[in-house]
CSV table of C-alpha atoms in Angstrom, one decimal:
chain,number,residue,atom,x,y,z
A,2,UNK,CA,-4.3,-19.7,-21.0
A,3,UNK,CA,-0.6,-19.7,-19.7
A,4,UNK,CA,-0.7,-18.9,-16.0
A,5,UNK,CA,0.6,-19.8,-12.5
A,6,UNK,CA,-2.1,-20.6,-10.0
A,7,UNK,CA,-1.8,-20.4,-6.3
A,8,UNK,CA,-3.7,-21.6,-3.3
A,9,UNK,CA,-5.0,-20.3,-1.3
A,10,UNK,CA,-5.6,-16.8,-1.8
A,11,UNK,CA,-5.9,-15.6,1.8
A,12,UNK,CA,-5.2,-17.4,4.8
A,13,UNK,CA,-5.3,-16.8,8.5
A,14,UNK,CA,-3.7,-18.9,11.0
A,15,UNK,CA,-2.0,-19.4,14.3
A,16,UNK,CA,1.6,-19.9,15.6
A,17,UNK,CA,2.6,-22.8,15.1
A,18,UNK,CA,0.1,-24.4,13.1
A,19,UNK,CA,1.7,-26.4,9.6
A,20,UNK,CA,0.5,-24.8,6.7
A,21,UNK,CA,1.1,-25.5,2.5
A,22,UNK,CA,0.3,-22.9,-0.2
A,23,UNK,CA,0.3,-24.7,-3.2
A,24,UNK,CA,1.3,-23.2,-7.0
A,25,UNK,CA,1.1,-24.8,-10.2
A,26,UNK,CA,1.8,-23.4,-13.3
A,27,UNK,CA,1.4,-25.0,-16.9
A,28,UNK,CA,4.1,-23.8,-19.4
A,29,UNK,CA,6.0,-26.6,-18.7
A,30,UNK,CA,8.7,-23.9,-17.1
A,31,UNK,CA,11.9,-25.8,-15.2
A,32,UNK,CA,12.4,-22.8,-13.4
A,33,UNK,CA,10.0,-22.0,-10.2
A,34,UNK,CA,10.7,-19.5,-7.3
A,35,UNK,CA,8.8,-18.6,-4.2
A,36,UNK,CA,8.5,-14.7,-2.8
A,37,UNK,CA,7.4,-12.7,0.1
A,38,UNK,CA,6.7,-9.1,-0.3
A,39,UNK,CA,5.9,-6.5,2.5
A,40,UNK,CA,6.3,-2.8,2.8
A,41,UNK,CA,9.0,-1.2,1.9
A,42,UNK,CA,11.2,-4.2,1.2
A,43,UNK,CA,10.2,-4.9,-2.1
A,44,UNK,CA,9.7,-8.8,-3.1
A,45,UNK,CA,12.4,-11.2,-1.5
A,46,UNK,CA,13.3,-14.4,-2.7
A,47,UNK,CA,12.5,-17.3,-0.2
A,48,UNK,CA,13.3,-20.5,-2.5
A,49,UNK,CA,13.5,-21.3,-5.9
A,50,UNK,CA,13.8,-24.7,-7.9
A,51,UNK,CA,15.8,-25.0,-11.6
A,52,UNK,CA,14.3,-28.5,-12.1
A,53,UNK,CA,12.2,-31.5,-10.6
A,54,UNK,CA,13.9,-32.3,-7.3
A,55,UNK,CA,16.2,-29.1,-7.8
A,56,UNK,CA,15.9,-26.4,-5.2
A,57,UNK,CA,17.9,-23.6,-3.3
A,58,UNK,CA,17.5,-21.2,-1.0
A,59,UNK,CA,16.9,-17.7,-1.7
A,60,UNK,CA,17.7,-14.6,0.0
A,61,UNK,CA,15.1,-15.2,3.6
A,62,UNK,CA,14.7,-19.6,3.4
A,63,UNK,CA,14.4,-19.5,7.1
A,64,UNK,CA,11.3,-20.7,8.2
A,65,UNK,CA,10.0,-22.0,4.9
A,66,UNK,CA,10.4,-25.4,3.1
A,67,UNK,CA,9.9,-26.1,-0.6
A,68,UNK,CA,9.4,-29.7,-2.6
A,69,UNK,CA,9.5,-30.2,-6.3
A,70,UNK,CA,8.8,-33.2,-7.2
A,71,UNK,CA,6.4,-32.8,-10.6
A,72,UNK,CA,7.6,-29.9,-13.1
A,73,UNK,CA,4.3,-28.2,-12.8
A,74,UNK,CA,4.0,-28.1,-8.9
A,75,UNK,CA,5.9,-26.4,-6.2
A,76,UNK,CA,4.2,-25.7,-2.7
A,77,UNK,CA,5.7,-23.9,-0.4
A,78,UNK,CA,5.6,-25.1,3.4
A,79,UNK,CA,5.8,-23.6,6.6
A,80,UNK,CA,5.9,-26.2,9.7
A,81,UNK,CA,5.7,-24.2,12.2
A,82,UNK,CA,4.2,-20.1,11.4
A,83,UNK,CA,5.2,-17.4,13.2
A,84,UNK,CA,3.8,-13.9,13.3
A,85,UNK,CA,6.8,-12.5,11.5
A,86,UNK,CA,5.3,-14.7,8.4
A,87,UNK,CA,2.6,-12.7,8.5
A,88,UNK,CA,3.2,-11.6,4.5
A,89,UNK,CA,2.3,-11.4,0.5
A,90,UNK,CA,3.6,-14.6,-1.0
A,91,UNK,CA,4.4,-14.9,-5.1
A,92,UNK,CA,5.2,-17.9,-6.4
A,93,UNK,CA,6.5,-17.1,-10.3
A,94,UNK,CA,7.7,-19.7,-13.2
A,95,UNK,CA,10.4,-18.3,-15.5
A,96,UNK,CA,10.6,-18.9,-19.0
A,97,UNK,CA,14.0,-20.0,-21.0
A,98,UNK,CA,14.2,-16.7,-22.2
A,99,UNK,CA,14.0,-15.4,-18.0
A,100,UNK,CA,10.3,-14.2,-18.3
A,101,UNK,CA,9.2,-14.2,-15.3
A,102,UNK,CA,5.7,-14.8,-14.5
A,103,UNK,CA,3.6,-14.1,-11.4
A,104,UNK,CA,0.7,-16.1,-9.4
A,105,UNK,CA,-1.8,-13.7,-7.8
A,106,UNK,CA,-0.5,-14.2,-4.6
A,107,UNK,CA,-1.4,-15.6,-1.6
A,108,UNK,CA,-1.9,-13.0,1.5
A,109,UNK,CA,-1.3,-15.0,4.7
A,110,UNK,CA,-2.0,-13.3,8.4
A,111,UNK,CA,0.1,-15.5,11.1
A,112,UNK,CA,-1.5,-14.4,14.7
B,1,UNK,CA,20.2,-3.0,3.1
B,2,UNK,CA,18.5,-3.5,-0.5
B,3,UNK,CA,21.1,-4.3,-3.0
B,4,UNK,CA,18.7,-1.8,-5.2
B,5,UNK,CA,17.7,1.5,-4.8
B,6,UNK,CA,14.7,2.6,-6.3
B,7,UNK,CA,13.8,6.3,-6.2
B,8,UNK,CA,11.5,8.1,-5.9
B,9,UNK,CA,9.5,5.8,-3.5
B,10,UNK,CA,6.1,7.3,-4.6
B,11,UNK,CA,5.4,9.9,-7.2
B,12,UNK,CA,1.9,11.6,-7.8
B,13,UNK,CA,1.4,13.0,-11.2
B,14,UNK,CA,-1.5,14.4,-13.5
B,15,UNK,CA,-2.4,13.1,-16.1
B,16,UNK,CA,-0.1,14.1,-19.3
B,17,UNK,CA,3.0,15.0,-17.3
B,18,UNK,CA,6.3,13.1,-17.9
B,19,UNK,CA,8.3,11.0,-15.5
B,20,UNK,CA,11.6,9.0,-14.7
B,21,UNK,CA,11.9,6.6,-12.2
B,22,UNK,CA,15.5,5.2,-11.3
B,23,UNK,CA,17.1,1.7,-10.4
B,24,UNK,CA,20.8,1.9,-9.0
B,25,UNK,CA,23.1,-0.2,-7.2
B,26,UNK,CA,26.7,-0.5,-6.8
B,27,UNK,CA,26.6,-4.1,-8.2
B,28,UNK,CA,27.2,-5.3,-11.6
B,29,UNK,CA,24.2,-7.4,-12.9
B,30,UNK,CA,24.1,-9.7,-16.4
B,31,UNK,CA,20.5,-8.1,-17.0
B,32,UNK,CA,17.7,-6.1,-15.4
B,33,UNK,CA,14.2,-6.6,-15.9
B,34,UNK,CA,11.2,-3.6,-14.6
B,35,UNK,CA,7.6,-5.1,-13.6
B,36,UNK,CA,4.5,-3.4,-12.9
B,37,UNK,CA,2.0,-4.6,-9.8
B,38,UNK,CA,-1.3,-3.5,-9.6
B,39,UNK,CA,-3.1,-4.0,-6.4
B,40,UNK,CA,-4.4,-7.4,-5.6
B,41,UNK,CA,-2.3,-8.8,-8.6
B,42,UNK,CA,1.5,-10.4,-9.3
B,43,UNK,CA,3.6,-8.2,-10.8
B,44,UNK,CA,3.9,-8.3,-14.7
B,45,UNK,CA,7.3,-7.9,-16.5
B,46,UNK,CA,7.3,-5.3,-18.9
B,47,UNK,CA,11.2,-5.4,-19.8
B,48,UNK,CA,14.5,-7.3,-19.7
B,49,UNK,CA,17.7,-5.0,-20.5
B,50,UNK,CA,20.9,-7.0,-21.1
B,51,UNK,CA,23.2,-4.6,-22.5
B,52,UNK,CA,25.3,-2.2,-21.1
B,53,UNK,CA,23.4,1.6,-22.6
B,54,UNK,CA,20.6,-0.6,-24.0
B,55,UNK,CA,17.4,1.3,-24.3
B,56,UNK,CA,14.3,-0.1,-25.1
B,57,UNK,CA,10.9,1.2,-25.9
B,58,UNK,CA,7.3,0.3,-25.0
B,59,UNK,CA,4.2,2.5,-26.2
B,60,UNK,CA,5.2,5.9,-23.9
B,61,UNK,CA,7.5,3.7,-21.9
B,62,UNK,CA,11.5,3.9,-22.4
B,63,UNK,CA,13.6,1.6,-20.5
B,64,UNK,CA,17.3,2.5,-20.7
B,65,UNK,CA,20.1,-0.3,-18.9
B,66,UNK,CA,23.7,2.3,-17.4
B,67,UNK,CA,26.8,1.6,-19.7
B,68,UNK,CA,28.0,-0.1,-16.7
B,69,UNK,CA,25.2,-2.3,-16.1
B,70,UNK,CA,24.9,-1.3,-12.5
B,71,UNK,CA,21.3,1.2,-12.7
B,72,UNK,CA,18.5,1.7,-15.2
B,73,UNK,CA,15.9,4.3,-15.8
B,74,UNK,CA,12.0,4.0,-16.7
B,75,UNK,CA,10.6,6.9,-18.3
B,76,UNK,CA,7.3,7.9,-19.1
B,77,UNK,CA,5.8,10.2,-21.7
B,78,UNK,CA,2.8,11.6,-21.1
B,79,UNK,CA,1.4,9.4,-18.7
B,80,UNK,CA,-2.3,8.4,-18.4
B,81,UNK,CA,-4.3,7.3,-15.3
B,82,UNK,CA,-3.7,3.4,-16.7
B,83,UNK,CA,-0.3,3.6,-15.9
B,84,UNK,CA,-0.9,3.9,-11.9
B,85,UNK,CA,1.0,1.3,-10.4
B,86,UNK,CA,3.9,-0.1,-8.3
B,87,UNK,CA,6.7,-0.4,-10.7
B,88,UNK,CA,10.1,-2.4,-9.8
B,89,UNK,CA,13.1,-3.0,-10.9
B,90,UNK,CA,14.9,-6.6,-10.5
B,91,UNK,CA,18.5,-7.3,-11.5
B,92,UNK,CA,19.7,-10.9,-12.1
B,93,UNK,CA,23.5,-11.6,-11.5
B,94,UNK,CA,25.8,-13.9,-13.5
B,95,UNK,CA,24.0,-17.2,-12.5
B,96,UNK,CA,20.8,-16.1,-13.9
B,97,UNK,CA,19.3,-17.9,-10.8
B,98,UNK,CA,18.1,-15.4,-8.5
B,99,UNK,CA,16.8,-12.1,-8.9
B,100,UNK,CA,17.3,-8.5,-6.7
B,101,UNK,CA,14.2,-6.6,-6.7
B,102,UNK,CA,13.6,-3.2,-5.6
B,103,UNK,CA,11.5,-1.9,-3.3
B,104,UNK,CA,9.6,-0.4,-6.0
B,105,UNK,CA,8.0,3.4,-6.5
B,106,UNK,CA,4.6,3.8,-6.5
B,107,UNK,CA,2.9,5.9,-9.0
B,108,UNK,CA,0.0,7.6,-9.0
B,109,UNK,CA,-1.2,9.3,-12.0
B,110,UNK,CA,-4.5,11.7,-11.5
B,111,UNK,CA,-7.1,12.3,-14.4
């Protein structure tokens, strides 16, 4: 089954404290993207990655770090949390044909 | 600011009645794509417009991109209680490597 798994689902944490949230997907999709959603604001595009050791920033990067270095992998790093993390995270994969497909998210509570 | 406007923000329907829900911005996009989120899952694209008065259908769903690519319209016949969701709207500009999303409108649709 094509998907995009992420990990870990829910996570709670304190300032400061270096976390990962890993995503891997397996339709061998170039394209990968990271996004935080909250209230009001809709999803916002922290990172995303066109290819293995490809990778830009989106529209809110600070804070956040991102590595690609297999095609199916692309955690998503925060070295130092801070209460204003405190978010829904998507990681997607895009298809050639810019499907866009979703991970189940990861709901992370900075206190 | 959001780059798109989604309206209305929430809508609360019965069952059978018709709906439109409306993506603008003042921005010119290459395409548009609307997902729909249901809680405690990624959202799940339902459509990619590309061309300018494009309209598209799905089942009761009719997805129609402005002549001047810069808003689009999702409208609903008849909806049923399975189409309760958060829908959004997201526009990709001329790189086709980041994507705008709205803040969404959440529907509600009561047997």
């Amino acid at each position: 089954e094509a998907q995009v798994t992420q990990n870990p689902r829910y996570l709670i944490t304190v300032t400061g404290k270096k976390l990962t949230v890993t995503c891997s997907q397996n339709m061998n999709h170039e394209y990968m993207s990271w996004y935080r959603q909250d209230p009001g604001l809709g999803l916002r595009q922290i990172y995303y990655s066109m290819n293995v050791e490809v990778t830009d920033k989106g529209d809110v990067p600070e804070g956040y770090k991102v590595s690609r270095k297999e095609k199916r992998n692309f955690p998503l790093i925060l070295e130092s949390p801070s209460p204003n993390q405190t978010s829904l995270y998507f990681c997607a994969s895009k298809s050639p044909t810019y499907e866009q497909y979703f991970g189940p998210g990861t709901r992370l509570t900075v206190t | 600011t959001q780059l798109l406007e989604q309206s209305p923000q929430f809508l609360s329907i019965q069952e059978g009645e018709n709906l439109t829900v409306y993506c603008n911005s003042s921005s010119v996009f290459s395409s548009l794509q609307w997902y729909r989120q249901e809680p405690g899952e990624g959202p799940v694209l339902l459509v990619t417009v590309v061309t300018g008065g494009e309209v598209k259908k799905l089942k009761r769903l009719t997805f129609q991109f402005g002549d001047a690519r810069k808003d689009s319209s999702l409208h609903i016949t008849a909806a049923q209680p399975g189409d309760t969701g958060l829908y959004l709207c997201a526009a990709i500009p001329g790189n086709f490597n980041k994507f705008y999303f709205g803040s969404g409108t959440k529907l509600n649709v009561k047997p």
